[in-house]
Amino acid sequence: MADPVASVLPSPVASAPRKRSDLKRLGIFAAIALVVIAIGPYVLPMYMVNGLIRAFLYAAVALTVDVLWGYTGILTFGQSAFFGIGAYAAGLMFTHVGFSTGYAAIALVAGVGVAMLVAGLVGWLAFYHGASPLYGSVVTLVLPIVVTQILFSGGNFTGSSSGLSGFESFDVSIEAWFWIAGGFLVALTSAAWLFVRSDAGRILVAIRENEQRCEYVGINVSRVKIVLMVVCAAIAAIAGYAFAGVQMVVAPEYAGFVFGTELLIWVALGGRGTLIGPVIGTLVLDVSTSYLSGNLPFVWKLVIGVAFVVVIVALPQGLTPLVTRTARRLFGRREADAPDAPVTFEHSAAAPYAGLEGAGQQALAVEGVRKHFGSLAVLQGIDFTANRGELLSLVGPNGAGKTTLMRCVADGNERSGGTVRINDHDIGRKPPYTCVGFGVGRKFQTANVFETLTVAEALRIARTRMARPSLWSRDGTLPLPEASLQVIRATGLDLQIGTEARHLSHGMKQALELAMVLALEPSVLLLDEPTAGLTKPERTMIGGILVNLAQKHRLCILLVEHDLDFVREISSRVIVLHQGRLVLDGTVAEVVESELVRTIYSGAAHGAPS
């Protein structure tokens, strides 16, 4: 008899080629920007040159806010604090020690170093596993207030509320400062553009879209956020240092909450998640404010506030996307349907399904697992083991605790008591991304994918643990294990690899999540209704793939499924849960013929457990 999955092994699949070179577009943008900056001091009045130098440095900080908020989803008020730390590092050194090239270098290193240390501490407090995004925003909101109070209490050393001014600084002309600040902004914008469009940059979008799924594909989200905040803090500190060098004045308001809020307003109005939008928004608004605030000091702030509210309500992505869409309509251009870079799927060269941190003697062992919410006991002393090559189905009526048990196996923080071992590793209280390292892959009850990422991008995110993504480019090939490729081909995902997940049907989303989980190359596979929303042929194909995984590759599969016929066809063993207890553990025949099971499910349609 032919192998039930042999006929669906896919050939490599490639997306439509990229229409324009990323590097060419970037080179044109950078060249034009540098030419404009080069001639700027010769054609602009001096007061405009001064204003733009400040705006360039502010825009650099706004760019970091956009990376944190627009791309990663971290609503931060704290970038002003890091800007102030960099500025005060220069001001304090030049005021109290003096100015020299050596002292200037020490001040720069000190400012950047302190900013990075503070950012690391803030990140550790704000982004621990399980922290809500609101908590992170509150912590970053408090940061500039704390820094400002420290500056106020510094007396003559920090200048208190008056700040520091009149200190010696770099002997550089105003034109040279214009070129330095403008070149810094162009370089930073170019680097940020390459980064957010790279494979590593897609991880930021994945975190913004679905932190939970990121952790269940083995990404330490907390670490990514902390590292990103530290890097952005360093950039803000450099901008603050340059600001103090050219302005020769520092004051607490440059590290304060108001400035941090202004940065958010500039990013929101310009267009968060666009990079160029926040840069343009900052330049226009800061320069405009310097002119109009003198004549309309209160009205101008009111106008900016009203505009911010209107944009947040009516245009949550800011003005840049609106302008871009309008331009496309006027010039008859359409957004590309294909991904930005060609992607070819290929078979993974790694040893399939062995577990990423070693395979023990027993694939899965659950001992005395309990879960309660207050006085409500959901699971009570669950005990069972599962070996390699077993396809173990978990059935029971609604509310029996099936999905809760899956959570307890995949996340060490979920259970209230008991022990779970994966490949002889006690998962303890370890988070999901560590459990993935022991060989666990989990598919959720409802499709849990990245809505704004394409199929190819989502699958690459799932391979992050196996292949470190590039910070500056996109890889043209994507190694995937055989089973993941089979799911892609069987369900037609190979024809939609450039389609964003939000545009997929429910069944396609289910298939994509299953393919992502299989891309992890797990040794213990947790599947919560993997065929929901699929057609009969697709269900049959998925069933064949699962049997193949268990028999040929010796995976241990724990399956929650409502379709008893599907369970009968593929299972090697069945466990029945009822009211949070394990009431039966046996072969398919033993479970189906059990009087206890008939009693539990009496009155259910066809006598089938749910």
Coordinates of C-alpha atoms in Angstrom, one line a residue:
M1 CA 0.0 0.0 0.0
A2 CA 1.4 3.4 -0.9
D3 CA 2.5 5.8 1.8
P4 CA -0.5 8.1 2.5
V5 CA 1.6 11.2 2.5
A6 CA 4.2 10.3 -0.1
S7 CA 2.2 11.7 -2.9
V8 CA 2.0 15.2 -1.4
L9 CA 5.7 15.9 -0.8
P10 CA 6.0 19.4 -2.2
S11 CA 8.6 20.6 -4.6
P12 CA 10.3 23.8 -3.6
V13 CA 7.9 26.8 -3.8
A14 CA 9.0 30.3 -4.6
S15 CA 7.2 33.5 -4.3
A16 CA 6.9 36.2 -7.0
P17 CA 10.2 38.0 -7.3
R18 CA 10.8 41.3 -5.6
K19 CA 9.9 44.2 -8.0
R20 CA 12.5 46.7 -6.7
S21 CA 15.8 46.3 -4.9
D22 CA 15.7 47.3 -1.2
L23 CA 19.2 48.5 -1.4
K24 CA 18.6 50.6 -4.5
R25 CA 15.6 52.3 -3.0
L26 CA 17.6 52.9 0.2
G27 CA 20.5 54.3 -1.7
I28 CA 18.4 56.7 -3.7
F29 CA 16.7 58.0 -0.5
A30 CA 19.9 58.4 1.4
A31 CA 21.6 60.1 -1.5
I32 CA 18.8 62.6 -2.0
A33 CA 18.6 63.3 1.8
L34 CA 22.4 63.8 2.0
V35 CA 22.4 66.2 -0.9
V36 CA 19.6 68.3 0.6
I37 CA 21.5 68.4 4.0
A38 CA 24.7 69.3 2.2
I39 CA 23.3 72.4 0.6
G40 CA 20.9 73.3 3.4
P41 CA 23.2 75.7 5.3
Y42 CA 23.8 77.7 2.1
V43 CA 20.2 78.2 1.2
L44 CA 18.4 78.4 4.5
P45 CA 18.4 81.4 6.9
M46 CA 20.6 80.9 10.0
Y47 CA 17.7 80.6 12.5
M48 CA 16.2 77.9 10.3
V49 CA 19.5 76.0 10.3
N50 CA 19.6 76.2 14.1
G51 CA 16.0 75.0 14.4
L52 CA 16.6 72.1 12.1
I53 CA 19.7 70.9 14.0
R54 CA 17.5 70.5 17.1
A55 CA 14.8 68.9 15.0
F56 CA 17.2 66.4 13.5
L57 CA 18.2 65.2 16.9
Y58 CA 14.6 65.1 18.1
A59 CA 13.7 63.1 15.0
A60 CA 16.4 60.6 15.9
V61 CA 14.8 60.0 19.2
A62 CA 11.3 59.9 17.6
L63 CA 12.6 57.1 15.4
T64 CA 13.4 55.0 18.4
V65 CA 9.9 55.6 19.7
D66 CA 8.5 54.4 16.4
V67 CA 10.6 51.2 16.5
L68 CA 9.4 50.5 20.1
W69 CA 5.8 51.6 19.7
G70 CA 5.0 51.4 16.0
Y71 CA 6.7 48.1 15.3
T72 CA 7.0 46.3 18.6
G73 CA 3.9 47.6 20.4
I74 CA 5.7 49.1 23.4
L75 CA 4.0 52.4 24.3
T76 CA 6.9 54.2 25.9
F77 CA 7.1 57.6 27.5
G78 CA 10.7 57.1 28.6
Q79 CA 12.8 58.0 25.6
S80 CA 13.0 61.6 26.9
A81 CA 14.7 60.3 30.0
F82 CA 17.5 58.7 28.0
F83 CA 17.9 61.8 25.9
G84 CA 18.3 63.8 29.1
I85 CA 20.8 61.4 30.5
G86 CA 23.0 61.8 27.4
A87 CA 22.6 65.6 27.5
Y88 CA 23.5 65.8 31.2
A89 CA 26.5 63.6 30.8
A90 CA 28.0 66.2 28.5
G91 CA 26.7 69.2 30.5
L92 CA 28.0 67.9 33.9
M93 CA 31.4 66.9 32.5
F94 CA 32.0 70.1 30.6
T95 CA 30.8 72.3 33.5
H96 CA 32.5 70.7 36.5
V97 CA 35.6 69.0 34.9
G98 CA 36.2 71.0 31.8
F99 CA 36.3 70.3 28.1
S100 CA 38.9 68.3 26.1
T101 CA 38.7 65.6 23.5
G102 CA 39.4 62.9 26.2
Y103 CA 36.7 64.4 28.6
A104 CA 34.3 64.5 25.7
A105 CA 34.8 60.8 24.9
I106 CA 34.4 59.9 28.6
A107 CA 31.2 61.9 28.8
L108 CA 29.8 60.2 25.7
V109 CA 30.7 56.7 27.0
A110 CA 29.3 57.6 30.5
G111 CA 26.1 59.0 29.1
V112 CA 25.4 56.0 26.8
G113 CA 26.5 53.5 29.5
V114 CA 24.2 55.0 32.2
A115 CA 21.3 55.2 29.7
M116 CA 21.8 51.5 28.8
L117 CA 22.0 50.5 32.4
V118 CA 18.8 52.4 33.3
A119 CA 17.0 51.0 30.2
G120 CA 18.1 47.4 31.2
L121 CA 16.6 48.0 34.7
V122 CA 13.4 49.5 33.4
G123 CA 13.1 46.6 30.9
W124 CA 13.6 44.1 33.6
L125 CA 10.9 45.7 35.7
A126 CA 8.5 46.3 32.8
F127 CA 8.8 43.2 30.5
Y128 CA 9.0 40.2 32.8
H129 CA 7.2 37.1 31.6
G130 CA 3.4 37.6 32.0
A131 CA 3.6 41.4 32.4
S132 CA 0.8 43.3 30.7
P133 CA 1.6 46.0 28.1
L134 CA -0.2 48.5 30.3
Y135 CA 2.3 47.8 33.1
G136 CA 5.2 48.5 30.8
S137 CA 3.7 51.8 29.8
V138 CA 3.2 52.8 33.4
V139 CA 6.9 52.0 34.2
T140 CA 8.2 54.1 31.3
L141 CA 5.8 56.9 32.2
V142 CA 7.3 57.1 35.7
L143 CA 10.9 57.0 34.5
P144 CA 11.1 60.6 33.2
I145 CA 9.3 61.9 36.3
V146 CA 11.9 60.1 38.5
V147 CA 14.9 61.4 36.4
T148 CA 13.5 64.9 36.5
Q149 CA 13.1 64.9 40.3
I150 CA 16.7 63.7 40.6
L151 CA 17.9 66.6 38.5
F152 CA 15.8 69.0 40.5
S153 CA 17.3 67.7 43.8
G154 CA 20.9 68.0 42.5
G155 CA 21.4 71.6 43.6
N156 CA 24.3 73.4 42.1
F157 CA 25.7 70.1 40.7
T158 CA 22.8 69.6 38.2
G159 CA 21.7 73.2 38.2
S160 CA 18.3 72.2 39.7
S161 CA 15.4 73.6 37.8
S162 CA 17.6 76.0 35.9
G163 CA 19.8 73.4 34.4
L164 CA 23.3 74.1 33.2
S165 CA 24.4 76.5 30.5
G166 CA 27.4 78.4 29.2
F167 CA 29.8 75.5 29.4
E168 CA 32.6 75.1 26.9
S169 CA 31.8 72.7 24.0
F170 CA 33.1 71.5 20.6
D171 CA 34.7 74.2 18.4
V172 CA 32.5 73.3 15.5
S173 CA 30.7 75.7 13.2
I174 CA 26.9 75.7 13.0
E175 CA 27.0 74.5 9.4
A176 CA 29.1 71.5 10.5
W177 CA 26.6 70.7 13.3
F178 CA 23.9 70.8 10.7
W179 CA 25.7 68.3 8.6
I180 CA 26.6 66.1 11.6
A181 CA 23.0 66.0 13.0
G182 CA 21.5 65.6 9.5
G183 CA 24.0 62.8 8.6
F184 CA 23.3 61.1 11.9
L185 CA 19.6 61.1 11.2
V186 CA 20.0 59.8 7.6
A187 CA 22.3 57.0 8.8
L188 CA 20.0 56.1 11.6
T189 CA 16.9 56.1 9.4
S190 CA 18.6 54.0 6.8
A191 CA 19.8 51.5 9.4
A192 CA 16.4 51.3 11.0
W193 CA 14.8 50.8 7.6
L194 CA 17.0 47.9 6.8
F195 CA 16.5 46.4 10.3
V196 CA 12.7 46.5 10.4
R197 CA 12.5 44.9 6.9
S198 CA 15.0 42.2 7.8
D199 CA 14.1 38.7 9.2
A200 CA 15.0 39.9 12.7
G201 CA 12.8 43.0 12.2
R202 CA 9.8 40.8 11.4
I203 CA 10.1 39.4 15.0
L204 CA 9.2 42.8 16.3
V205 CA 6.0 42.9 14.3
A206 CA 5.3 39.3 15.5
I207 CA 5.6 40.4 19.1
R208 CA 3.3 43.4 18.5
E209 CA 0.7 41.1 16.9
N210 CA 0.8 38.1 19.2
E211 CA 3.2 37.8 22.1
Q212 CA 1.7 34.5 23.2
R213 CA 2.4 32.8 19.9
C214 CA 5.9 34.2 19.9
E215 CA 6.6 32.5 23.3
Y216 CA 5.1 29.2 22.1
V217 CA 7.5 29.2 19.1
G218 CA 10.4 29.6 21.5
I219 CA 11.1 33.3 21.4
N220 CA 12.1 34.9 24.7
V221 CA 9.9 38.0 24.2
S222 CA 11.0 39.7 27.4
R223 CA 14.7 39.4 26.4
V224 CA 13.9 40.8 22.9
K225 CA 12.1 43.8 24.4
I226 CA 14.8 44.5 26.9
V227 CA 17.6 44.4 24.3
L228 CA 15.6 46.6 22.0
M229 CA 15.0 49.2 24.7
V230 CA 18.7 49.2 25.7
V231 CA 19.7 49.8 22.1
C232 CA 17.1 52.6 21.6
A233 CA 18.2 54.2 24.9
A234 CA 21.8 54.3 23.7
I235 CA 20.6 56.1 20.5
A236 CA 18.6 58.6 22.4
A237 CA 21.5 59.2 24.7
I238 CA 23.8 59.9 21.7
A239 CA 21.2 62.4 20.4
G240 CA 21.0 64.1 23.8
Y241 CA 24.8 64.3 24.0
A242 CA 25.0 66.0 20.6
F243 CA 22.2 68.3 21.6
A244 CA 24.1 69.5 24.7
G245 CA 27.2 69.9 22.5
V246 CA 25.6 72.2 20.0
Q247 CA 23.2 74.1 22.3
M248 CA 25.5 74.4 25.3
V249 CA 22.6 74.2 27.6
V250 CA 20.8 71.4 29.4
A251 CA 17.6 71.6 31.5
P252 CA 15.3 69.1 33.3
E253 CA 12.6 69.5 30.8
Y254 CA 14.7 67.7 28.1
A255 CA 14.4 64.6 30.3
G256 CA 10.8 65.2 31.4
F257 CA 7.4 63.7 30.8
V258 CA 6.2 66.5 28.6
F259 CA 9.0 65.9 26.1
G260 CA 8.3 62.2 26.2
T261 CA 4.7 62.8 25.4
E262 CA 5.6 65.2 22.6
L263 CA 7.7 62.4 21.0
L264 CA 4.6 60.1 21.0
I265 CA 2.5 62.9 19.5
W266 CA 5.0 63.4 16.7
V267 CA 5.2 59.7 16.0
A268 CA 1.4 59.3 16.0
L269 CA 0.8 62.3 13.7
G270 CA 3.5 61.3 11.3
G271 CA 2.5 57.7 11.1
R272 CA 3.7 55.0 13.6
G273 CA 5.2 51.9 12.1
T274 CA 6.4 53.8 9.0
L275 CA 9.8 55.3 10.1
I276 CA 9.7 58.1 7.6
G277 CA 6.4 59.4 9.0
P278 CA 7.8 60.1 12.5
V279 CA 10.9 61.7 11.0
I280 CA 8.9 64.1 8.8
G281 CA 6.3 64.7 11.6
T282 CA 9.0 65.7 14.0
L283 CA 10.8 68.0 11.6
V284 CA 7.6 69.8 10.6
L285 CA 6.0 70.0 14.0
D286 CA 9.1 71.0 15.9
V287 CA 10.1 73.7 13.4
S288 CA 6.5 75.0 13.2
T289 CA 6.3 75.1 17.0
S290 CA 9.4 77.2 17.3
Y291 CA 7.8 79.8 15.0
L292 CA 4.1 79.7 16.0
S293 CA 4.5 79.2 19.7
G294 CA 5.8 82.7 20.1
N295 CA 2.8 84.3 18.5
L296 CA 0.2 81.7 19.6
P297 CA 1.7 80.1 22.7
F298 CA -1.5 78.6 24.0
V299 CA -3.6 78.2 20.8
W300 CA -0.8 76.4 19.1
K301 CA -0.6 73.7 21.8
L302 CA -4.4 73.4 21.6
V303 CA -4.2 72.9 17.9
I304 CA -1.5 70.2 18.3
G305 CA -3.6 68.5 21.0
V306 CA -6.8 68.5 18.9
A307 CA -4.9 67.2 15.9
F308 CA -3.4 64.4 18.0
V309 CA -6.8 63.3 19.2
V310 CA -8.4 63.4 15.7
V311 CA -5.6 61.4 14.2
I312 CA -5.7 58.7 17.0
V313 CA -9.5 58.3 16.6
A314 CA -9.8 58.7 12.8
L315 CA -6.4 57.7 11.5
P316 CA -4.7 55.5 14.1
Q317 CA -1.8 54.8 11.7
G318 CA -1.1 58.5 11.2
L319 CA -0.9 60.7 8.1
T320 CA 1.8 59.0 6.2
P321 CA -0.2 55.8 5.3
L322 CA -3.1 58.1 4.2
V323 CA -0.8 60.2 2.0
T324 CA 0.8 57.0 0.5
R325 CA -2.6 55.4 -0.3
T326 CA -3.8 58.6 -1.9
A327 CA -0.6 58.9 -4.1
R328 CA -1.0 55.3 -5.2
R329 CA -4.6 56.0 -6.3
L330 CA -3.6 59.2 -8.1
F331 CA -0.7 57.5 -10.0
G332 CA -2.5 54.2 -10.6
R333 CA -0.1 52.1 -8.5
R334 CA -1.1 49.2 -6.4
E335 CA 0.5 47.7 -3.4
A336 CA 2.5 44.5 -4.2
D337 CA 0.7 41.3 -3.3
A338 CA 4.0 39.4 -3.1
P339 CA 6.4 39.5 -0.2
D340 CA 9.4 41.9 -0.4
A341 CA 11.9 39.1 -1.1
P342 CA 11.7 35.8 -2.9
V343 CA 11.3 32.8 -0.6
T344 CA 12.1 29.2 -1.5
F345 CA 11.0 26.4 0.9
E346 CA 13.4 23.5 1.2
H347 CA 13.7 20.5 3.4
S348 CA 15.4 21.1 6.7
A349 CA 18.8 19.5 7.0
A350 CA 18.4 19.2 10.8
A351 CA 17.6 15.8 12.4
P352 CA 13.8 15.9 12.4
Y353 CA 11.7 15.9 15.6
A354 CA 14.4 15.0 18.1
G355 CA 13.7 17.8 20.5
L356 CA 15.9 20.9 20.7
E357 CA 17.6 20.1 24.0
G358 CA 18.0 16.4 24.0
A359 CA 15.5 13.5 24.1
G360 CA 15.0 11.5 27.3
Q361 CA 13.8 8.0 27.8
Q362 CA 10.2 9.0 28.2
A363 CA 8.6 11.6 26.0
L364 CA 5.9 12.9 28.4
A365 CA 5.2 12.2 32.1
V366 CA 2.4 13.9 34.0
E367 CA 2.3 13.2 37.7
G368 CA -0.3 14.5 40.1
V369 CA -1.1 17.6 38.0
R370 CA -3.6 20.0 39.6
K371 CA -5.1 23.3 38.5
H372 CA -7.5 25.4 40.5
F373 CA -8.8 28.9 40.3
G374 CA -9.5 29.8 43.9
S375 CA -11.9 27.2 45.3
L376 CA -12.7 25.9 41.8
A377 CA -10.7 22.7 41.0
V378 CA -10.3 22.3 37.2
L379 CA -7.8 19.4 37.3
Q380 CA -7.4 17.0 40.2
G381 CA -4.4 14.7 40.4
I382 CA -3.9 13.8 36.7
D383 CA -1.4 11.0 36.1
F384 CA -0.3 9.5 32.8
T385 CA 2.7 8.8 30.7
A386 CA 3.2 8.8 26.9
N387 CA 6.0 7.3 24.9
R388 CA 7.6 8.1 21.5
G389 CA 5.5 6.9 18.7
E390 CA 2.2 7.2 20.6
L391 CA -0.7 9.2 19.2
L392 CA -2.7 9.8 22.4
S393 CA -6.1 11.4 22.1
L394 CA -7.6 13.3 25.0
V395 CA -11.4 13.3 25.0
G396 CA -14.1 14.4 27.4
P397 CA -17.2 16.6 27.7
N398 CA -17.0 20.3 27.6
G399 CA -15.5 21.7 30.8
A400 CA -13.6 18.4 31.5
G401 CA -10.3 20.3 31.6
K402 CA -8.7 19.1 28.3
T403 CA -7.4 22.5 27.1
T404 CA -6.3 23.3 30.7
L405 CA -4.2 20.2 30.8
M406 CA -2.6 21.1 27.5
R407 CA -1.7 24.5 29.0
C408 CA -0.2 22.8 32.0
V409 CA 2.0 20.6 29.8
A410 CA 3.3 23.5 27.7
D411 CA 3.8 26.2 30.3
G412 CA 5.3 25.6 33.7
N413 CA 3.5 28.5 35.3
E414 CA 0.0 27.2 34.6
R415 CA -0.4 24.3 37.0
S416 CA -1.2 24.6 40.7
G417 CA 0.6 21.5 41.6
G418 CA 2.2 18.2 40.4
T419 CA 5.1 17.5 38.0
V420 CA 5.4 17.6 34.2
R421 CA 8.4 16.0 32.5
I422 CA 9.2 16.5 28.8
N423 CA 11.9 14.1 27.5
D424 CA 12.9 13.5 31.2
H425 CA 13.2 17.3 31.7
D426 CA 11.2 18.6 34.7
I427 CA 9.7 21.8 33.3
G428 CA 9.3 23.2 36.8
R429 CA 7.9 26.8 36.5
K430 CA 9.6 27.5 33.3
P431 CA 7.9 29.7 30.7
P432 CA 6.7 28.4 27.3
Y433 CA 9.8 29.4 25.3
T434 CA 11.9 27.2 27.6
C435 CA 9.5 24.3 27.3
V436 CA 9.8 24.6 23.5
G437 CA 13.5 24.0 24.0
F438 CA 12.7 20.6 25.7
G439 CA 10.8 19.6 22.6
V440 CA 7.2 20.8 23.1
G441 CA 5.1 22.2 20.2
R442 CA 1.6 23.4 20.9
K443 CA -1.3 24.3 18.6
F444 CA -4.2 26.2 20.2
Q445 CA -7.9 25.5 20.1
T446 CA -8.5 28.5 17.9
A447 CA -6.1 29.6 15.2
N448 CA -3.3 31.5 16.8
V449 CA -1.2 33.2 14.1
F450 CA 0.3 36.6 13.3
E451 CA -2.4 38.5 11.5
T452 CA -0.3 41.0 9.6
L453 CA 2.5 38.7 8.6
T454 CA 2.5 36.7 5.4
V455 CA 2.5 32.9 5.4
A456 CA 6.2 32.8 4.6
E457 CA 7.0 35.3 7.3
A458 CA 5.0 33.4 9.9
L459 CA 6.8 30.2 9.1
R460 CA 10.2 31.9 9.3
I461 CA 9.3 33.3 12.8
A462 CA 8.6 29.7 13.8
R463 CA 12.1 28.7 12.7
T464 CA 13.8 31.4 14.8
R465 CA 15.2 29.0 17.4
M466 CA 16.8 26.8 14.7
A467 CA 18.3 29.6 12.6
R468 CA 19.3 33.0 13.9
P469 CA 17.6 35.7 11.7
S470 CA 19.7 38.3 10.0
L471 CA 19.5 41.9 11.4
W472 CA 19.9 43.5 8.0
S473 CA 18.5 41.2 5.3
R474 CA 16.0 38.6 4.4
D475 CA 17.1 35.0 3.6
G476 CA 15.9 33.8 0.3
T477 CA 15.5 30.2 1.5
L478 CA 13.4 28.8 4.3
P479 CA 14.3 25.3 5.6
L480 CA 11.3 23.4 6.9
P481 CA 10.8 19.8 8.1
E482 CA 9.0 17.4 5.9
A483 CA 5.7 17.4 7.9
S484 CA 5.4 21.2 7.8
L485 CA 5.9 21.2 4.0
Q486 CA 3.3 18.5 3.7
V487 CA 0.7 20.5 5.5
I488 CA 1.5 23.6 3.4
R489 CA 1.1 21.7 0.2
A490 CA -2.0 19.6 1.2
T491 CA -4.0 22.7 2.3
G492 CA -3.0 25.0 -0.5
L493 CA -0.9 27.3 1.6
D494 CA 1.9 27.0 -0.9
L495 CA -0.2 29.1 -3.3
Q496 CA -0.6 31.9 -0.7
I497 CA 2.8 32.3 0.9
G498 CA 2.7 36.0 0.2
T499 CA -0.7 36.5 1.7
E500 CA -1.1 38.0 5.1
A501 CA -2.7 35.7 7.6
R502 CA -5.7 38.0 8.3
H503 CA -6.8 37.4 4.7
L504 CA -6.8 33.6 5.0
S505 CA -9.9 31.5 5.6
H506 CA -10.4 30.0 9.1
G507 CA -9.3 26.6 7.8
M508 CA -6.2 28.1 6.2
K509 CA -5.3 29.7 9.5
Q510 CA -5.7 26.4 11.3
A511 CA -3.4 24.8 8.7
L512 CA -0.8 27.7 9.0
E513 CA -0.7 27.3 12.8
L514 CA -0.2 23.5 12.5
A515 CA 2.6 24.1 9.9
M516 CA 4.2 26.6 12.3
V517 CA 4.2 24.2 15.2
L518 CA 5.6 21.4 13.0
A519 CA 8.3 23.8 11.9
L520 CA 9.6 23.8 15.5
E521 CA 10.6 20.1 14.9
P522 CA 9.1 19.1 18.3
S523 CA 9.3 15.7 19.9
V524 CA 6.1 16.2 21.9
L525 CA 3.3 17.6 19.9
L526 CA 0.2 19.1 21.6
L527 CA -2.7 19.6 19.2
D528 CA -6.0 21.2 20.3
E529 CA -8.5 20.5 17.5
P530 CA -6.0 20.7 14.6
T531 CA -8.5 19.9 11.9
A532 CA -11.2 22.4 12.9
G533 CA -12.4 24.3 9.8
L534 CA -10.7 22.0 7.3
T535 CA -12.5 20.1 4.6
K536 CA -12.9 16.3 4.7
P537 CA -10.0 15.6 2.3
E538 CA -7.8 18.1 4.3
R539 CA -8.7 16.3 7.5
T540 CA -7.9 13.0 6.0
M541 CA -4.5 14.3 4.8
I542 CA -3.7 15.9 8.2
G543 CA -4.7 12.6 9.9
G544 CA -2.3 10.7 7.6
I545 CA 0.5 13.2 8.4
L546 CA -0.1 12.8 12.1
V547 CA 0.0 9.0 11.9
N548 CA 3.2 9.3 9.8
L549 CA 4.8 11.6 12.4
A550 CA 4.0 9.1 15.2
Q551 CA 5.0 5.9 13.4
K552 CA 7.8 7.0 11.2
H553 CA 9.4 9.8 13.2
R554 CA 8.4 8.5 16.6
L555 CA 6.7 11.7 17.8
C556 CA 4.6 11.7 20.9
I557 CA 1.3 13.4 20.0
L558 CA -1.3 14.5 22.5
L559 CA -4.5 15.3 20.6
V560 CA -7.7 17.0 21.7
E561 CA -10.4 16.4 19.1
H562 CA -14.2 16.6 19.0
D563 CA -14.5 14.3 16.0
L564 CA -14.6 10.7 17.4
D565 CA -14.4 9.1 14.0
F566 CA -11.2 11.0 13.4
V567 CA -9.9 9.9 16.8
R568 CA -10.8 6.2 16.0
E569 CA -8.9 6.3 12.7
I570 CA -5.6 7.7 14.0
S571 CA -5.3 7.1 17.7
S572 CA -3.1 4.5 19.4
R573 CA -4.5 5.3 22.8
V574 CA -7.3 7.4 24.4
I575 CA -7.6 9.2 27.7
V576 CA -11.0 10.3 29.0
L577 CA -11.3 13.3 31.3
H578 CA -14.4 14.0 33.3
Q579 CA -14.9 16.8 35.9
G580 CA -11.2 17.4 36.1
R581 CA -10.2 13.7 36.7
L582 CA -8.8 11.0 34.5
V583 CA -11.5 8.4 34.4
L584 CA -10.2 6.0 31.7
D585 CA -6.9 5.3 29.9
G586 CA -6.8 2.6 27.3
T587 CA -7.0 1.6 23.6
V588 CA -9.6 3.0 21.3
A589 CA -11.6 -0.2 21.5
E590 CA -11.5 -0.2 25.3
V591 CA -12.7 3.4 25.5
V592 CA -15.5 3.1 22.9
E593 CA -16.8 -0.1 24.5
S594 CA -16.6 1.1 28.1
E595 CA -19.8 1.2 30.1
L596 CA -18.3 4.1 32.1
V597 CA -17.8 6.2 28.9
R598 CA -21.4 5.4 27.8
T599 CA -22.7 6.6 31.1
I600 CA -20.6 9.8 31.0
Y601 CA -21.8 10.7 27.5
S602 CA -25.3 9.4 27.6
G603 CA -27.5 11.9 25.9
A604 CA -24.6 13.2 23.7
A605 CA -25.0 13.1 20.0
H606 CA -24.1 9.7 18.6
G607 CA -22.6 8.9 22.0
A608 CA -19.5 10.7 21.0
P609 CA -17.4 12.6 23.6
S610 CA -16.8 16.3 23.1

